[in-house]
Coordinates of N, CA and C in Angstrom, one line a residue:
M98 N -27.5 -3.2 -24.9 CA -27.1 -4.6 -24.6 C -28.4 -5.4 -24.3
D99 N -28.2 -6.7 -24.6 CA -29.4 -7.5 -24.3 C -29.4 -8.0 -22.8
K100 N -30.4 -8.7 -22.5 CA -30.6 -9.1 -21.1 C -29.4 -9.9 -20.5
T101 N -28.9 -10.8 -21.3 CA -27.8 -11.7 -20.9 C -26.5 -10.9 -20.7
G102 N -26.3 -9.9 -21.6 CA -25.1 -9.1 -21.4 C -25.1 -8.3 -20.2
R103 N -26.3 -7.8 -19.8 CA -26.4 -7.0 -18.6 C -26.2 -7.8 -17.4
R104 N -26.7 -9.0 -17.4 CA -26.5 -9.9 -16.2 C -25.1 -10.3 -16.1
T105 N -24.4 -10.5 -17.2 CA -23.0 -10.8 -17.1 C -22.2 -9.7 -16.5
A106 N -22.5 -8.5 -17.0 CA -21.8 -7.3 -16.4 C -22.1 -7.1 -15.0
Q107 N -23.3 -7.3 -14.6 CA -23.7 -7.1 -13.2 C -23.0 -8.2 -12.3
F108 N -23.0 -9.4 -12.8 CA -22.3 -10.5 -12.1 C -20.8 -10.2 -12.0
T109 N -20.2 -9.7 -13.0 CA -18.8 -9.3 -13.0 C -18.5 -8.3 -11.9
E110 N -19.4 -7.2 -11.9 CA -19.3 -6.2 -10.9 C -19.4 -6.7 -9.5
L111 N -20.4 -7.6 -9.3 CA -20.6 -8.2 -8.0 C -19.4 -9.0 -7.6
M112 N -18.9 -9.8 -8.5 CA -17.7 -10.6 -8.1 C -16.5 -9.7 -7.8
E113 N -16.3 -8.6 -8.5 CA -15.2 -7.7 -8.2 C -15.4 -7.2 -6.8
G114 N -16.6 -6.8 -6.4 CA -16.9 -6.3 -5.0 C -16.5 -7.4 -4.0
W115 N -16.9 -8.7 -4.2 CA -16.6 -9.7 -3.3 C -15.1 -10.0 -3.2
R116 N -14.4 -9.9 -4.3 CA -12.9 -10.0 -4.3 C -12.3 -8.9 -3.4
M117 N -12.8 -7.7 -3.5 CA -12.2 -6.6 -2.7 C -12.6 -6.8 -1.3
L118 N -13.8 -7.4 -1.0 CA -14.1 -7.7 0.4 C -13.2 -8.7 1.0
G119 N -12.8 -9.7 0.2 CA -11.9 -10.7 0.6 C -10.5 -10.1 0.9
L120 N -10.1 -9.2 0.1 CA -8.8 -8.5 0.4 C -8.8 -7.7 1.7
I121 N -10.0 -7.0 1.9 CA -10.1 -6.3 3.1 C -10.1 -7.2 4.3
R122 N -10.8 -8.3 4.2 CA -10.9 -9.3 5.3 C -9.5 -9.8 5.6
L123 N -8.7 -10.1 4.6 CA -7.3 -10.6 4.7 C -6.5 -9.6 5.4
A124 N -6.6 -8.3 5.0 CA -5.8 -7.2 5.6 C -6.1 -7.0 7.1
V125 N -7.4 -7.1 7.4 CA -7.8 -6.9 8.8 C -7.3 -8.1 9.6
A126 N -7.6 -9.3 9.2 CA -7.1 -10.5 9.9 C -5.6 -10.5 10.0
G127 N -4.9 -10.1 9.0 CA -3.4 -10.0 9.1 C -3.0 -9.0 10.1
F128 N -3.6 -7.8 10.1 CA -3.2 -6.8 11.0 C -3.5 -7.2 12.5
V129 N -4.6 -7.9 12.7 CA -4.9 -8.3 14.1 C -3.9 -9.4 14.5
G130 N -3.6 -10.3 13.6 CA -2.6 -11.4 13.9 C -1.2 -10.8 14.1
L131 N -0.8 -9.9 13.3 CA 0.5 -9.3 13.5 C 0.6 -8.5 14.7
T132 N -0.5 -7.8 15.1 CA -0.5 -7.1 16.3 C -0.4 -8.0 17.5
V133 N -1.0 -9.1 17.5 CA -0.9 -10.1 18.6 C 0.6 -10.5 18.7
V134 N 1.2 -10.9 17.6 CA 2.6 -11.3 17.5 C 3.5 -10.2 18.1
Y135 N 3.2 -9.0 17.6 CA 4.1 -7.8 18.1 C 4.0 -7.7 19.6
V136 N 2.8 -7.7 20.2 CA 2.6 -7.6 21.6 C 3.4 -8.7 22.4
V137 N 3.2 -9.9 21.9 CA 3.9 -11.0 22.6 C 5.4 -10.9 22.5
V138 N 5.9 -10.6 21.3 CA 7.4 -10.4 21.2 C 7.9 -9.3 22.0
S139 N 7.1 -8.2 22.0 CA 7.6 -7.0 22.8 C 7.6 -7.3 24.3
L140 N 6.5 -7.9 24.8 CA 6.5 -8.3 26.2 C 7.6 -9.2 26.6
Y141 N 7.9 -10.2 25.7 CA 9.0 -11.2 25.9 C 10.3 -10.5 26.0
S142 N 10.5 -9.6 25.0 CA 11.8 -8.9 25.0 C 12.0 -8.0 26.2
R143 N 11.0 -7.3 26.6 CA 11.0 -6.5 27.9 C 11.4 -7.4 29.1
S144 N 10.7 -8.5 29.2 CA 11.0 -9.4 30.3 C 12.4 -9.9 30.3
V145 N 12.9 -10.3 29.2 CA 14.3 -10.7 29.1 C 15.3 -9.6 29.5
R146 N 15.0 -8.4 29.0 CA 15.9 -7.3 29.3 C 15.8 -7.0 30.8
R147 N 14.6 -7.0 31.4 CA 14.5 -6.8 32.8 C 15.3 -7.8 33.7
E148 N 15.1 -9.1 33.2 CA 15.8 -10.2 33.9 C 17.3 -10.0 33.9
R149 N 17.8 -9.6 32.7 CA 19.3 -9.4 32.6 C 19.7 -8.2 33.5
L150 N 18.9 -7.2 33.5 CA 19.3 -6.0 34.4 C 19.3 -6.4 35.9
E151 N 18.3 -7.3 36.3 CA 18.3 -7.8 37.6 C 19.5 -8.6 38.0
E152 N 19.9 -9.4 37.0 CA 21.2 -10.2 37.2 C 22.4 -9.3 37.3
R153 N 22.5 -8.3 36.4 CA 23.6 -7.4 36.5 C 23.6 -6.6 37.8
A154 N 22.4 -6.2 38.3 CA 22.4 -5.5 39.5 C 22.8 -6.4 40.7
A155 N 22.5 -7.6 40.7 CA 22.9 -8.6 41.7 C 24.4 -8.7 41.7
E156 N 25.0 -8.8 40.5 CA 26.4 -9.0 40.3 C 27.1 -7.7 40.9
K157 N 26.6 -6.5 40.5 CA 27.2 -5.3 40.9 C 27.1 -5.1 42.5
I158 N 26.0 -5.6 43.0 CA 25.9 -5.5 44.5 C 26.9 -6.4 45.2
A159 N 27.0 -7.6 44.6 CA 28.0 -8.6 45.2 C 29.4 -8.1 45.1
E160 N 29.7 -7.3 44.0 CA 31.1 -6.8 43.8 C 31.3 -5.5 44.6
G161 N 30.2 -4.9 45.1 CA 30.3 -3.7 45.9 C 30.2 -2.5 45.1
D162 N 29.9 -2.6 43.8 CA 29.8 -1.4 42.9 C 28.5 -0.7 42.9
L163 N 27.5 -1.4 43.5 CA 26.1 -0.8 43.6 C 25.6 -1.1 45.0
E164 N 24.9 -0.1 45.5 CA 24.3 -0.2 46.8 C 22.9 -0.9 46.7
E165 N 22.5 -1.7 47.6 CA 21.2 -2.4 47.6 C 20.1 -1.4 47.4
S166 N 20.2 -0.2 48.0 CA 19.1 0.8 47.9 C 19.0 1.4 46.5
R167 N 20.0 1.3 45.7 CA 20.0 1.8 44.3 C 19.6 0.8 43.3
R168 N 19.3 -0.4 43.7 CA 19.0 -1.5 42.8 C 17.8 -1.2 41.9
E169 N 16.7 -0.8 42.4 CA 15.5 -0.4 41.6 C 15.8 0.7 40.6
A170 N 16.5 1.7 41.1 CA 16.9 2.8 40.2 C 17.7 2.4 39.0
F171 N 18.7 1.5 39.3 CA 19.5 0.9 38.3 C 18.7 0.1 37.2
I172 N 17.7 -0.7 37.7 CA 16.9 -1.4 36.8 C 16.0 -0.5 36.0
E173 N 15.4 0.5 36.6 CA 14.5 1.4 35.9 C 15.3 2.2 34.9
K174 N 16.5 2.7 35.2 CA 17.3 3.4 34.2 C 17.6 2.5 33.0
G175 N 17.9 1.2 33.3 CA 18.1 0.3 32.2 C 16.9 0.1 31.3
M176 N 15.7 0.0 31.9 CA 14.5 -0.1 31.2 C 14.2 1.1 30.3
R177 N 14.5 2.3 30.9 CA 14.3 3.5 30.1 C 15.2 3.5 28.9
D178 N 16.4 3.1 29.1 CA 17.4 3.0 28.0 C 16.9 2.0 26.9
Y179 N 16.3 0.9 27.4 CA 15.7 -0.1 26.5 C 14.6 0.5 25.6
E180 N 13.8 1.3 26.3 CA 12.6 1.9 25.6 C 13.1 2.8 24.4
E181 N 14.3 3.4 24.5 CA 14.8 4.2 23.4 C 15.8 3.5 22.5
S182 N 15.9 2.2 22.7 CA 17.0 1.4 22.0 C 16.5 1.0 20.6
L183 N 17.5 0.7 19.8 CA 17.2 0.2 18.4 C 16.5 -1.1 18.4
R184 N 16.8 -1.9 19.4 CA 16.2 -3.3 19.4 C 14.7 -3.2 19.5
R185 N 14.2 -2.3 20.3 CA 12.8 -2.1 20.5 C 12.1 -1.7 19.2
K186 N 12.8 -0.8 18.5 CA 12.3 -0.4 17.2 C 12.3 -1.5 16.1
L187 N 13.3 -2.3 16.2 CA 13.4 -3.4 15.2 C 12.3 -4.4 15.4
I188 N 11.7 -4.5 16.5 CA 10.6 -5.4 16.7 C 9.4 -5.0 15.8
L189 N 9.3 -3.7 15.4 CA 8.3 -3.3 14.5 C 8.4 -4.0 13.2
G190 N 9.5 -4.7 12.9 CA 9.7 -5.5 11.7 C 8.7 -6.6 11.6
V191 N 8.1 -6.9 12.8 CA 7.0 -7.9 12.8 C 5.9 -7.5 11.8
F192 N 5.6 -6.2 11.7 CA 4.6 -5.7 10.8 C 5.2 -5.6 9.3
V193 N 6.4 -5.2 9.2 CA 6.9 -4.8 7.9 C 7.3 -6.1 7.0
V194 N 8.0 -7.0 7.6 CA 8.5 -8.1 6.9 C 7.4 -9.0 6.3
P195 N 6.4 -9.4 7.0 CA 5.3 -10.2 6.4 C 4.6 -9.5 5.3
V196 N 4.4 -8.2 5.5 CA 3.7 -7.5 4.4 C 4.5 -7.4 3.1
I197 N 5.8 -7.2 3.3 CA 6.7 -7.2 2.1 C 6.7 -8.6 1.5
A198 N 6.7 -9.6 2.3 CA 6.7 -11.0 1.8 C 5.4 -11.3 1.0
V199 N 4.3 -10.9 1.5 CA 3.0 -11.2 0.8 C 3.0 -10.4 -0.5
I200 N 3.4 -9.2 -0.5 CA 3.4 -8.4 -1.7 C 4.3 -9.0 -2.8
A201 N 5.5 -9.5 -2.3 CA 6.4 -10.1 -3.2 C 5.8 -11.4 -3.8
I202 N 5.1 -12.2 -3.0 CA 4.5 -13.4 -3.5 C 3.4 -13.1 -4.5
V203 N 2.6 -12.1 -4.2 CA 1.5 -11.7 -5.1 C 2.1 -11.3 -6.4
V204 N 3.1 -10.4 -6.4 CA 3.7 -9.9 -7.6 C 4.3 -11.1 -8.4
A205 N 5.1 -12.0 -7.7 CA 5.7 -13.1 -8.4 C 4.7 -14.0 -9.0
T206 N 3.6 -14.3 -8.3 CA 2.5 -15.2 -8.8 C 1.8 -14.6 -10.0
N207 N 1.5 -13.3 -9.9 CA 0.6 -12.7 -11.0 C 1.4 -12.1 -12.2
F208 N 2.6 -11.7 -12.0 CA 3.3 -10.9 -13.0 C 4.6 -11.6 -13.5
M209 N 5.0 -12.7 -13.0 CA 6.2 -13.3 -13.5 C 5.9 -14.7 -14.1

C-alpha cells in the first residue's frame, strides 16, 4: 500500500476505537443514571410502604386488634414481607426497560 492508503487505514482504525469509547462512555453514564433512579424509586417505595403499615397499625390499635406494644413488630414484619415481595423485584425494571428501548431504537435506526 502507498502512504495515503496506510494513513486512511490507520485513521479508520483510530475512528473505530473512538466510536467504541463513546459506546463505553454511554453505557457507564447510563448505568450510573439508572442506578440513581433505581435507588430513588426504591427508597420512595419503601417509605410509602412503611407509611401505609403505620396507618394500618394505628387503625388496628384503634379497633383493639393490635396492642400498642406490638406496633413496631407489626411494622417490621410488614417491611420484611415487602423485601420479599414481587413489587420490590419489579423495581429492577428500571434497569431492564430503558436498555431494551435503546437496543430497539438502535436496531430500528440501523437495520430497518
